[in-house]
Amino acid sequence: AQSVAQPEDQVNVAEGNPLTVKCTYSVSGNPYLFWYVQYPNRGLQFLLKYITGDNLVKGSYGFEAEFNKSQTSFHLKKPSALVSDSALYFCAVRDQGNTPLVFGKGTRLSVIA
Amino acid sequence: GAVVSQHPSWVICKSGTSVKIECRSLDFQATTMFWYRQFPKQSLMLMATSNEGSKATYEQGVEKDKFLINHASLTLSTLTVTSAHPEDSSFYICSASRYNEQFFGPGTRLTVL
């Protein structure tokens, strides 16, 4: 069975500084990895995904993530944080095929001006 | 493209009543839709997988007689919470699958008094 771990409940970063939100995963086969962002009382917004190819994936709003197979990690990064990036971030994984996503517990990012 | 809507966006009902939530894929056909539930400050938990023209597949611990799912067409799935109780109050999010990717609706906040 697939699983996702987001070890940090909360990440605080100063505006303009780089940010990292951690995610590790466990799947039986090749992973399909995703990052979503959720603002209060809103649905999920897709940020980026890794299916295959380059380990560094670039997504929306300047975010990127690096797939590391040996460490089974897919950390979300951004070179320069904005106050508007403050939100709840979810890492998710699924197996191949039309299978549902399994979500991590979420990490709340707070960017301080 | 790949827009998913939910209706209503929020609903307040009395204990014992039933509430229907609609999930529509607006610009694509979705043979599979997923229903998730999110408690405050928690992650999304898969409730069921809805396949057009067949019975939904429920996750362990989800009462199928309480959470009725109907996927009558390729663009519409409905979730009916029957005899709702305060503990059913939650944020319900659907997603529709296209080409093995999931696109999420904006969510429905249900409050049962």
JSON list of C-alpha atoms in Angstrom, two decimals:
[
{"chain": "A", "resi": 1, "resn": "ALA", "atom": "CA", "xyz": [0.00, 0.00, 0.00]},
{"chain": "A", "resi": 2, "resn": "GLN", "atom": "CA", "xyz": [1.12, 3.54, -0.69]},
{"chain": "A", "resi": 3, "resn": "SER", "atom": "CA", "xyz": [1.85, 6.03, 2.04]},
{"chain": "A", "resi": 4, "resn": "VAL", "atom": "CA", "xyz": [3.14, 9.56, 2.35]},
{"chain": "A", "resi": 5, "resn": "ALA", "atom": "CA", "xyz": [4.87, 11.23, 5.25]},
{"chain": "A", "resi": 6, "resn": "GLN", "atom": "CA", "xyz": [5.15, 14.96, 5.79]},
{"chain": "A", "resi": 7, "resn": "PRO", "atom": "CA", "xyz": [7.28, 15.18, 8.92]},
{"chain": "A", "resi": 8, "resn": "GLU", "atom": "CA", "xyz": [6.63, 18.86, 9.63]},
{"chain": "A", "resi": 9, "resn": "ASP", "atom": "CA", "xyz": [3.27, 20.16, 10.79]},
{"chain": "A", "resi": 10, "resn": "GLN", "atom": "CA", "xyz": [4.44, 23.76, 10.41]},
{"chain": "A", "resi": 11, "resn": "VAL", "atom": "CA", "xyz": [7.18, 25.51, 8.49]},
{"chain": "A", "resi": 12, "resn": "ASN", "atom": "CA", "xyz": [8.00, 29.15, 9.12]},
{"chain": "A", "resi": 13, "resn": "VAL", "atom": "CA", "xyz": [10.16, 31.17, 6.77]},
{"chain": "A", "resi": 14, "resn": "ALA", "atom": "CA", "xyz": [10.93, 34.83, 6.26]},
{"chain": "A", "resi": 15, "resn": "GLU", "atom": "CA", "xyz": [9.78, 36.47, 3.06]},
{"chain": "A", "resi": 16, "resn": "GLY", "atom": "CA", "xyz": [12.48, 36.35, 0.41]},
{"chain": "A", "resi": 17, "resn": "ASN", "atom": "CA", "xyz": [14.18, 33.33, 1.93]},
{"chain": "A", "resi": 18, "resn": "PRO", "atom": "CA", "xyz": [14.17, 29.91, 0.29]},
{"chain": "A", "resi": 19, "resn": "LEU", "atom": "CA", "xyz": [11.62, 27.41, 1.55]},
{"chain": "A", "resi": 20, "resn": "THR", "atom": "CA", "xyz": [11.49, 23.64, 1.68]},
{"chain": "A", "resi": 21, "resn": "VAL", "atom": "CA", "xyz": [8.51, 21.46, 2.59]},
{"chain": "A", "resi": 22, "resn": "LYS", "atom": "CA", "xyz": [9.48, 17.85, 3.10]},
{"chain": "A", "resi": 23, "resn": "CYS", "atom": "CA", "xyz": [7.79, 14.72, 1.82]},
{"chain": "A", "resi": 24, "resn": "THR", "atom": "CA", "xyz": [8.77, 11.07, 1.79]},
{"chain": "A", "resi": 25, "resn": "TYR", "atom": "CA", "xyz": [6.78, 8.28, 0.21]},
{"chain": "A", "resi": 26, "resn": "SER", "atom": "CA", "xyz": [6.36, 4.55, 0.06]},
{"chain": "A", "resi": 27, "resn": "VAL", "atom": "CA", "xyz": [4.96, 2.68, -2.93]},
{"chain": "A", "resi": 28, "resn": "SER", "atom": "CA", "xyz": [5.30, -0.82, -4.27]},
{"chain": "A", "resi": 29, "resn": "GLY", "atom": "CA", "xyz": [6.01, 0.21, -7.84]},
{"chain": "A", "resi": 30, "resn": "ASN", "atom": "CA", "xyz": [6.98, 3.40, -9.62]},
{"chain": "A", "resi": 31, "resn": "PRO", "atom": "CA", "xyz": [5.55, 6.40, -7.83]},
{"chain": "A", "resi": 32, "resn": "TYR", "atom": "CA", "xyz": [3.33, 9.11, -9.24]},
{"chain": "A", "resi": 33, "resn": "LEU", "atom": "CA", "xyz": [3.98, 12.06, -6.93]},
{"chain": "A", "resi": 34, "resn": "PHE", "atom": "CA", "xyz": [2.04, 15.29, -6.54]},
{"chain": "A", "resi": 35, "resn": "TRP", "atom": "CA", "xyz": [2.03, 18.52, -4.59]},
{"chain": "A", "resi": 36, "resn": "TYR", "atom": "CA", "xyz": [-1.14, 20.49, -3.91]},
{"chain": "A", "resi": 37, "resn": "VAL", "atom": "CA", "xyz": [-1.79, 23.73, -2.04]},
{"chain": "A", "resi": 38, "resn": "GLN", "atom": "CA", "xyz": [-4.95, 24.54, -0.11]},
{"chain": "A", "resi": 39, "resn": "TYR", "atom": "CA", "xyz": [-6.06, 27.97, 1.03]},
{"chain": "A", "resi": 40, "resn": "PRO", "atom": "CA", "xyz": [-8.62, 28.32, 3.86]},
{"chain": "A", "resi": 41, "resn": "ASN", "atom": "CA", "xyz": [-12.03, 26.88, 2.99]},
{"chain": "A", "resi": 42, "resn": "ARG", "atom": "CA", "xyz": [-10.93, 26.18, -0.55]},
{"chain": "A", "resi": 43, "resn": "GLY", "atom": "CA", "xyz": [-10.30, 23.06, -2.58]},
{"chain": "A", "resi": 44, "resn": "LEU", "atom": "CA", "xyz": [-6.95, 21.81, -3.69]},
{"chain": "A", "resi": 45, "resn": "GLN", "atom": "CA", "xyz": [-4.84, 23.58, -6.26]},
{"chain": "A", "resi": 46, "resn": "PHE", "atom": "CA", "xyz": [-2.38, 21.53, -8.26]},
{"chain": "A", "resi": 47, "resn": "LEU", "atom": "CA", "xyz": [1.24, 22.67, -8.04]},
{"chain": "A", "resi": 48, "resn": "LEU", "atom": "CA", "xyz": [3.29, 20.02, -9.77]},
{"chain": "A", "resi": 49, "resn": "LYS", "atom": "CA", "xyz": [3.75, 16.33, -10.37]},
{"chain": "A", "resi": 50, "resn": "TYR", "atom": "CA", "xyz": [6.43, 13.76, -11.06]},
{"chain": "A", "resi": 51, "resn": "ILE", "atom": "CA", "xyz": [5.60, 10.83, -13.30]},
{"chain": "A", "resi": 52, "resn": "THR", "atom": "CA", "xyz": [8.87, 10.10, -15.06]},
{"chain": "A", "resi": 53, "resn": "GLY", "atom": "CA", "xyz": [11.80, 11.94, -16.58]},
{"chain": "A", "resi": 54, "resn": "ASP", "atom": "CA", "xyz": [13.89, 14.67, -14.98]},
{"chain": "A", "resi": 55, "resn": "ASN", "atom": "CA", "xyz": [14.16, 14.45, -11.24]},
{"chain": "A", "resi": 56, "resn": "LEU", "atom": "CA", "xyz": [13.69, 18.20, -10.87]},
{"chain": "A", "resi": 57, "resn": "VAL", "atom": "CA", "xyz": [10.12, 19.18, -11.61]},
{"chain": "A", "resi": 58, "resn": "LYS", "atom": "CA", "xyz": [9.04, 22.77, -12.06]},
{"chain": "A", "resi": 59, "resn": "GLY", "atom": "CA", "xyz": [5.48, 23.77, -11.28]},
{"chain": "A", "resi": 60, "resn": "SER", "atom": "CA", "xyz": [3.14, 26.64, -10.70]},
{"chain": "A", "resi": 61, "resn": "TYR", "atom": "CA", "xyz": [3.93, 29.90, -8.84]},
{"chain": "A", "resi": 62, "resn": "GLY", "atom": "CA", "xyz": [7.69, 29.31, -8.92]},
{"chain": "A", "resi": 63, "resn": "PHE", "atom": "CA", "xyz": [7.59, 26.05, -6.97]},
{"chain": "A", "resi": 64, "resn": "GLU", "atom": "CA", "xyz": [9.72, 23.07, -7.82]},
{"chain": "A", "resi": 65, "resn": "ALA", "atom": "CA", "xyz": [10.30, 19.63, -6.36]},
{"chain": "A", "resi": 66, "resn": "GLU", "atom": "CA", "xyz": [13.09, 17.13, -6.58]},
{"chain": "A", "resi": 67, "resn": "PHE", "atom": "CA", "xyz": [12.42, 13.44, -6.90]},
{"chain": "A", "resi": 68, "resn": "ASN", "atom": "CA", "xyz": [15.03, 11.39, -5.06]},
{"chain": "A", "resi": 69, "resn": "LYS", "atom": "CA", "xyz": [14.53, 7.70, -5.55]},
{"chain": "A", "resi": 70, "resn": "SER", "atom": "CA", "xyz": [17.25, 6.53, -3.19]},
{"chain": "A", "resi": 71, "resn": "GLN", "atom": "CA", "xyz": [15.85, 8.62, -0.35]},
{"chain": "A", "resi": 72, "resn": "THR", "atom": "CA", "xyz": [12.22, 8.11, -1.45]},
{"chain": "A", "resi": 73, "resn": "SER", "atom": "CA", "xyz": [11.70, 11.83, -1.11]},
{"chain": "A", "resi": 74, "resn": "PHE", "atom": "CA", "xyz": [9.90, 14.51, -3.07]},
{"chain": "A", "resi": 75, "resn": "HIS", "atom": "CA", "xyz": [10.58, 17.77, -1.26]},
{"chain": "A", "resi": 76, "resn": "LEU", "atom": "CA", "xyz": [8.87, 20.96, -2.39]},
{"chain": "A", "resi": 77, "resn": "LYS", "atom": "CA", "xyz": [11.06, 24.03, -2.79]},
{"chain": "A", "resi": 78, "resn": "LYS", "atom": "CA", "xyz": [10.93, 27.65, -3.77]},
{"chain": "A", "resi": 79, "resn": "PRO", "atom": "CA", "xyz": [13.97, 29.95, -4.04]},
{"chain": "A", "resi": 80, "resn": "SER", "atom": "CA", "xyz": [12.26, 33.03, -2.62]},
{"chain": "A", "resi": 81, "resn": "ALA", "atom": "CA", "xyz": [9.14, 32.81, -0.47]},
{"chain": "A", "resi": 82, "resn": "LEU", "atom": "CA", "xyz": [6.24, 35.24, -0.66]},
{"chain": "A", "resi": 83, "resn": "VAL", "atom": "CA", "xyz": [3.76, 36.08, 2.08]},
{"chain": "A", "resi": 84, "resn": "SER", "atom": "CA", "xyz": [1.03, 34.91, -0.32]},
{"chain": "A", "resi": 85, "resn": "ASP", "atom": "CA", "xyz": [2.59, 31.43, -0.30]},
{"chain": "A", "resi": 86, "resn": "SER", "atom": "CA", "xyz": [1.27, 30.97, 3.24]},
{"chain": "A", "resi": 87, "resn": "ALA", "atom": "CA", "xyz": [-1.13, 28.03, 3.02]},
{"chain": "A", "resi": 88, "resn": "LEU", "atom": "CA", "xyz": [-1.51, 24.32, 3.67]},
{"chain": "A", "resi": 89, "resn": "TYR", "atom": "CA", "xyz": [0.57, 22.06, 1.43]},
{"chain": "A", "resi": 90, "resn": "PHE", "atom": "CA", "xyz": [-0.16, 18.43, 0.70]},
{"chain": "A", "resi": 91, "resn": "CYS", "atom": "CA", "xyz": [2.08, 15.82, -0.83]},
{"chain": "A", "resi": 92, "resn": "ALA", "atom": "CA", "xyz": [0.30, 12.91, -2.47]},
{"chain": "A", "resi": 93, "resn": "VAL", "atom": "CA", "xyz": [1.20, 9.66, -4.16]},
{"chain": "A", "resi": 94, "resn": "ARG", "atom": "CA", "xyz": [-0.57, 7.08, -6.21]},
{"chain": "A", "resi": 95, "resn": "ASP", "atom": "CA", "xyz": [0.26, 3.90, -7.98]},
{"chain": "A", "resi": 96, "resn": "GLN", "atom": "CA", "xyz": [-0.02, 3.45, -11.72]},
{"chain": "A", "resi": 97, "resn": "GLY", "atom": "CA", "xyz": [-3.39, 3.42, -13.36]},
{"chain": "A", "resi": 98, "resn": "ASN", "atom": "CA", "xyz": [-6.60, 5.10, -12.36]},
{"chain": "A", "resi": 99, "resn": "THR", "atom": "CA", "xyz": [-6.09, 4.81, -8.64]},
{"chain": "A", "resi": 100, "resn": "PRO", "atom": "CA", "xyz": [-6.95, 7.33, -5.92]},
{"chain": "A", "resi": 101, "resn": "LEU", "atom": "CA", "xyz": [-4.39, 9.61, -4.39]},
{"chain": "A", "resi": 102, "resn": "VAL", "atom": "CA", "xyz": [-3.03, 9.00, -0.91]},
{"chain": "A", "resi": 103, "resn": "PHE", "atom": "CA", "xyz": [-2.31, 12.25, 0.88]},
{"chain": "A", "resi": 104, "resn": "GLY", "atom": "CA", "xyz": [0.15, 13.24, 3.54]},
{"chain": "A", "resi": 105, "resn": "LYS", "atom": "CA", "xyz": [-1.18, 14.97, 6.63]},
{"chain": "A", "resi": 106, "resn": "GLY", "atom": "CA", "xyz": [-0.24, 18.38, 5.27]},
{"chain": "A", "resi": 107, "resn": "THR", "atom": "CA", "xyz": [2.28, 21.03, 6.23]},
{"chain": "A", "resi": 108, "resn": "ARG", "atom": "CA", "xyz": [1.24, 24.54, 7.10]},
{"chain": "A", "resi": 109, "resn": "LEU", "atom": "CA", "xyz": [3.60, 27.08, 5.60]},
{"chain": "A", "resi": 110, "resn": "SER", "atom": "CA", "xyz": [3.79, 30.50, 7.16]},
{"chain": "A", "resi": 111, "resn": "VAL", "atom": "CA", "xyz": [5.79, 33.17, 5.37]},
{"chain": "A", "resi": 112, "resn": "ILE", "atom": "CA", "xyz": [6.54, 36.14, 7.57]},
{"chain": "A", "resi": 113, "resn": "ALA", "atom": "CA", "xyz": [7.08, 39.61, 6.14]},
{"chain": "B", "resi": 1, "resn": "GLY", "atom": "CA", "xyz": [-9.75, 22.77, -19.31]},
{"chain": "B", "resi": 2, "resn": "ALA", "atom": "CA", "xyz": [-10.33, 20.06, -16.68]},
{"chain": "B", "resi": 3, "resn": "VAL", "atom": "CA", "xyz": [-12.62, 22.04, -14.42]},
{"chain": "B", "resi": 4, "resn": "VAL", "atom": "CA", "xyz": [-14.56, 20.34, -11.65]},
{"chain": "B", "resi": 5, "resn": "SER", "atom": "CA", "xyz": [-17.39, 22.03, -9.81]},
{"chain": "B", "resi": 6, "resn": "GLN", "atom": "CA", "xyz": [-19.22, 21.16, -6.62]},
{"chain": "B", "resi": 7, "resn": "HIS", "atom": "CA", "xyz": [-22.61, 22.27, -5.47]},
{"chain": "B", "resi": 8, "resn": "PRO", "atom": "CA", "xyz": [-23.40, 23.54, -2.97]},
{"chain": "B", "resi": 9, "resn": "SER", "atom": "CA", "xyz": [-20.21, 25.15, -1.74]},
{"chain": "B", "resi": 10, "resn": "TRP", "atom": "CA", "xyz": [-21.58, 25.17, 1.78]},
{"chain": "B", "resi": 11, "resn": "VAL", "atom": "CA", "xyz": [-24.67, 23.81, 3.48]},
{"chain": "B", "resi": 12, "resn": "ILE", "atom": "CA", "xyz": [-26.12, 23.91, 6.97]},
{"chain": "B", "resi": 13, "resn": "CYS", "atom": "CA", "xyz": [-28.74, 21.37, 7.89]},
{"chain": "B", "resi": 14, "resn": "LYS", "atom": "CA", "xyz": [-30.57, 20.00, 10.88]},
{"chain": "B", "resi": 15, "resn": "SER", "atom": "CA", "xyz": [-29.65, 16.70, 12.43]},
{"chain": "B", "resi": 16, "resn": "GLY", "atom": "CA", "xyz": [-31.58, 13.83, 10.84]},
{"chain": "B", "resi": 17, "resn": "THR", "atom": "CA", "xyz": [-31.98, 15.39, 7.41]},
{"chain": "B", "resi": 18, "resn": "SER", "atom": "CA", "xyz": [-30.29, 14.27, 4.22]},
{"chain": "B", "resi": 19, "resn": "VAL", "atom": "CA", "xyz": [-27.97, 16.39, 2.12]},
{"chain": "B", "resi": 20, "resn": "LYS", "atom": "CA", "xyz": [-26.97, 15.87, -1.50]},
{"chain": "B", "resi": 21, "resn": "ILE", "atom": "CA", "xyz": [-23.67, 17.15, -2.86]},
{"chain": "B", "resi": 22, "resn": "GLU", "atom": "CA", "xyz": [-23.04, 17.28, -6.60]},
{"chain": "B", "resi": 23, "resn": "CYS", "atom": "CA", "xyz": [-19.71, 16.94, -8.33]},
{"chain": "B", "resi": 24, "resn": "ARG", "atom": "CA", "xyz": [-19.52, 17.83, -12.01]},
{"chain": "B", "resi": 25, "resn": "SER", "atom": "CA", "xyz": [-16.74, 17.69, -14.55]},
{"chain": "B", "resi": 26, "resn": "LEU", "atom": "CA", "xyz": [-17.52, 20.73, -16.68]},
{"chain": "B", "resi": 27, "resn": "ASP", "atom": "CA", "xyz": [-15.40, 20.24, -19.76]},
{"chain": "B", "resi": 28, "resn": "PHE", "atom": "CA", "xyz": [-14.48, 16.58, -19.82]},
{"chain": "B", "resi": 29, "resn": "GLN", "atom": "CA", "xyz": [-15.96, 13.18, -19.23]},
{"chain": "B", "resi": 30, "resn": "ALA", "atom": "CA", "xyz": [-14.89, 11.31, -16.14]},
{"chain": "B", "resi": 31, "resn": "THR", "atom": "CA", "xyz": [-15.49, 7.61, -15.84]},
{"chain": "B", "resi": 32, "resn": "THR", "atom": "CA", "xyz": [-14.09, 7.72, -12.33]},
{"chain": "B", "resi": 33, "resn": "MET", "atom": "CA", "xyz": [-14.64, 10.21, -9.56]},
{"chain": "B", "resi": 34, "resn": "PHE", "atom": "CA", "xyz": [-13.35, 10.13, -6.01]},
{"chain": "B", "resi": 35, "resn": "TRP", "atom": "CA", "xyz": [-14.90, 11.48, -2.84]},
{"chain": "B", "resi": 36, "resn": "TYR", "atom": "CA", "xyz": [-12.71, 12.69, -0.01]},
{"chain": "B", "resi": 37, "resn": "ARG", "atom": "CA", "xyz": [-13.45, 14.02, 3.44]},
{"chain": "B", "resi": 38, "resn": "GLN", "atom": "CA", "xyz": [-11.35, 16.49, 5.34]},
{"chain": "B", "resi": 39, "resn": "PHE", "atom": "CA", "xyz": [-11.72, 17.26, 9.02]},
{"chain": "B", "resi": 40, "resn": "PRO", "atom": "CA", "xyz": [-10.38, 20.58, 10.34]},
{"chain": "B", "resi": 41, "resn": "LYS", "atom": "CA", "xyz": [-6.61, 20.77, 10.23]},
{"chain": "B", "resi": 42, "resn": "GLN", "atom": "CA", "xyz": [-6.38, 17.24, 8.94]},
{"chain": "B", "resi": 43, "resn": "SER", "atom": "CA", "xyz": [-5.58, 15.57, 5.67]},
{"chain": "B", "resi": 44, "resn": "LEU", "atom": "CA", "xyz": [-7.93, 14.34, 2.98]},
{"chain": "B", "resi": 45, "resn": "MET", "atom": "CA", "xyz": [-9.24, 10.86, 3.55]},
{"chain": "B", "resi": 46, "resn": "LEU", "atom": "CA", "xyz": [-10.61, 8.87, 0.65]},
{"chain": "B", "resi": 47, "resn": "MET", "atom": "CA", "xyz": [-14.21, 7.84, 1.23]},
{"chain": "B", "resi": 48, "resn": "ALA", "atom": "CA", "xyz": [-15.10, 6.08, -1.98]},
{"chain": "B", "resi": 49, "resn": "THR", "atom": "CA", "xyz": [-14.36, 5.60, -5.64]},
{"chain": "B", "resi": 50, "resn": "SER", "atom": "CA", "xyz": [-17.27, 6.26, -7.94]},
{"chain": "B", "resi": 51, "resn": "ASN", "atom": "CA", "xyz": [-17.42, 4.63, -11.35]},
{"chain": "B", "resi": 52, "resn": "GLU", "atom": "CA", "xyz": [-19.97, 5.64, -13.96]},
{"chain": "B", "resi": 53, "resn": "GLY", "atom": "CA", "xyz": [-22.70, 3.07, -14.32]},
{"chain": "B", "resi": 54, "resn": "SER", "atom": "CA", "xyz": [-21.63, 0.85, -11.46]},
{"chain": "B", "resi": 55, "resn": "LYS", "atom": "CA", "xyz": [-21.67, 0.75, -7.70]},
{"chain": "B", "resi": 56, "resn": "ALA", "atom": "CA", "xyz": [-19.20, 2.81, -5.77]},
{"chain": "B", "resi": 57, "resn": "THR", "atom": "CA", "xyz": [-16.29, 1.21, -3.97]},
{"chain": "B", "resi": 58, "resn": "TYR", "atom": "CA", "xyz": [-16.13, 2.34, -0.36]},
{"chain": "B", "resi": 59, "resn": "GLU", "atom": "CA", "xyz": [-13.06, 2.54, 1.83]},
{"chain": "B", "resi": 60, "resn": "GLN", "atom": "CA", "xyz": [-12.93, 0.56, 5.02]},
{"chain": "B", "resi": 61, "resn": "GLY", "atom": "CA", "xyz": [-14.88, 2.21, 7.78]},
{"chain": "B", "resi": 62, "resn": "VAL", "atom": "CA", "xyz": [-17.11, 4.29, 5.49]},
{"chain": "B", "resi": 63, "resn": "GLU", "atom": "CA", "xyz": [-20.79, 3.39, 5.80]},
{"chain": "B", "resi": 64, "resn": "LYS", "atom": "CA", "xyz": [-22.19, 2.88, 2.32]},
{"chain": "B", "resi": 65, "resn": "ASP", "atom": "CA", "xyz": [-25.77, 3.17, 3.55]},
{"chain": "B", "resi": 66, "resn": "LYS", "atom": "CA", "xyz": [-25.03, 6.52, 5.11]},
{"chain": "B", "resi": 67, "resn": "PHE", "atom": "CA", "xyz": [-22.97, 8.00, 2.31]},
{"chain": "B", "resi": 68, "resn": "LEU", "atom": "CA", "xyz": [-24.85, 7.18, -0.87]},
{"chain": "B", "resi": 69, "resn": "ILE", "atom": "CA", "xyz": [-22.93, 7.72, -4.07]},
{"chain": "B", "resi": 70, "resn": "ASN", "atom": "CA", "xyz": [-24.47, 7.80, -7.51]},
{"chain": "B", "resi": 71, "resn": "HIS", "atom": "CA", "xyz": [-22.48, 8.25, -10.72]},
{"chain": "B", "resi": 72, "resn": "ALA", "atom": "CA", "xyz": [-25.29, 8.45, -13.21]},
{"chain": "B", "resi": 73, "resn": "SER", "atom": "CA", "xyz": [-23.41, 10.08, -16.07]},
{"chain": "B", "resi": 74, "resn": "LEU", "atom": "CA", "xyz": [-19.89, 10.72, -17.23]},
{"chain": "B", "resi": 75, "resn": "THR", "atom": "CA", "xyz": [-19.99, 14.27, -15.88]},
{"chain": "B", "resi": 76, "resn": "LEU", "atom": "CA", "xyz": [-21.92, 13.94, -12.63]},
{"chain": "B", "resi": 77, "resn": "SER", "atom": "CA", "xyz": [-21.44, 12.13, -9.36]},
{"chain": "B", "resi": 78, "resn": "THR", "atom": "CA", "xyz": [-23.52, 12.80, -6.26]},
{"chain": "B", "resi": 79, "resn": "LEU", "atom": "CA", "xyz": [-22.85, 12.13, -2.61]},
{"chain": "B", "resi": 80, "resn": "THR", "atom": "CA", "xyz": [-25.87, 12.00, -0.33]},
{"chain": "B", "resi": 81, "resn": "VAL", "atom": "CA", "xyz": [-25.30, 12.13, 3.40]},
{"chain": "B", "resi": 82, "resn": "THR", "atom": "CA", "xyz": [-28.37, 10.43, 4.85]},
{"chain": "B", "resi": 83, "resn": "SER", "atom": "CA", "xyz": [-29.71, 11.18, 8.30]},
{"chain": "B", "resi": 84, "resn": "ALA", "atom": "CA", "xyz": [-26.89, 13.58, 8.94]},
{"chain": "B", "resi": 85, "resn": "HIS", "atom": "CA", "xyz": [-25.53, 14.05, 12.44]},
{"chain": "B", "resi": 86, "resn": "PRO", "atom": "CA", "xyz": [-23.17, 16.68, 13.86]},
{"chain": "B", "resi": 87, "resn": "GLU", "atom": "CA", "xyz": [-20.23, 14.29, 13.56]},
{"chain": "B", "resi": 88, "resn": "ASP", "atom": "CA", "xyz": [-20.78, 14.28, 9.79]},
{"chain": "B", "resi": 89, "resn": "SER", "atom": "CA", "xyz": [-19.86, 17.97, 9.70]},
{"chain": "B", "resi": 90, "resn": "SER", "atom": "CA", "xyz": [-16.81, 18.18, 7.50]},
{"chain": "B", "resi": 91, "resn": "PHE", "atom": "CA", "xyz": [-15.35, 19.46, 4.25]},
{"chain": "B", "resi": 92, "resn": "TYR", "atom": "CA", "xyz": [-16.18, 17.13, 1.38]},
{"chain": "B", "resi": 93, "resn": "ILE", "atom": "CA", "xyz": [-14.04, 17.27, -1.75]},
{"chain": "B", "resi": 94, "resn": "CYS", "atom": "CA", "xyz": [-14.52, 15.39, -4.98]},
{"chain": "B", "resi": 95, "resn": "SER", "atom": "CA", "xyz": [-12.10, 14.78, -7.79]},
{"chain": "B", "resi": 96, "resn": "ALA", "atom": "CA", "xyz": [-12.64, 13.63, -11.35]},
{"chain": "B", "resi": 97, "resn": "SER", "atom": "CA", "xyz": [-10.18, 11.50, -13.22]},
{"chain": "B", "resi": 98, "resn": "ARG", "atom": "CA", "xyz": [-9.07, 12.19, -16.77]},
{"chain": "B", "resi": 99, "resn": "TYR", "atom": "CA", "xyz": [-6.19, 10.41, -18.44]},
{"chain": "B", "resi": 100, "resn": "ASN", "atom": "CA", "xyz": [-5.18, 9.04, -15.03]},
{"chain": "B", "resi": 101, "resn": "GLU", "atom": "CA", "xyz": [-4.92, 12.55, -13.55]},
{"chain": "B", "resi": 102, "resn": "GLN", "atom": "CA", "xyz": [-7.21, 13.87, -10.86]},
{"chain": "B", "resi": 103, "resn": "PHE", "atom": "CA", "xyz": [-8.80, 17.28, -10.91]},
{"chain": "B", "resi": 104, "resn": "PHE", "atom": "CA", "xyz": [-10.33, 18.53, -7.70]},
{"chain": "B", "resi": 105, "resn": "GLY", "atom": "CA", "xyz": [-13.52, 20.39, -7.01]},
{"chain": "B", "resi": 106, "resn": "PRO", "atom": "CA", "xyz": [-13.57, 23.40, -4.69]},
{"chain": "B", "resi": 107, "resn": "GLY", "atom": "CA", "xyz": [-15.14, 21.46, -1.85]},
{"chain": "B", "resi": 108, "resn": "THR", "atom": "CA", "xyz": [-18.41, 21.55, 0.08]},
{"chain": "B", "resi": 109, "resn": "ARG", "atom": "CA", "xyz": [-18.52, 22.51, 3.72]},
{"chain": "B", "resi": 110, "resn": "LEU", "atom": "CA", "xyz": [-21.28, 20.65, 5.55]},
{"chain": "B", "resi": 111, "resn": "THR", "atom": "CA", "xyz": [-22.39, 21.77, 8.98]},
{"chain": "B", "resi": 112, "resn": "VAL", "atom": "CA", "xyz": [-24.97, 19.66, 10.78]},
{"chain": "B", "resi": 113, "resn": "LEU", "atom": "CA", "xyz": [-26.68, 21.36, 13.69]}
]
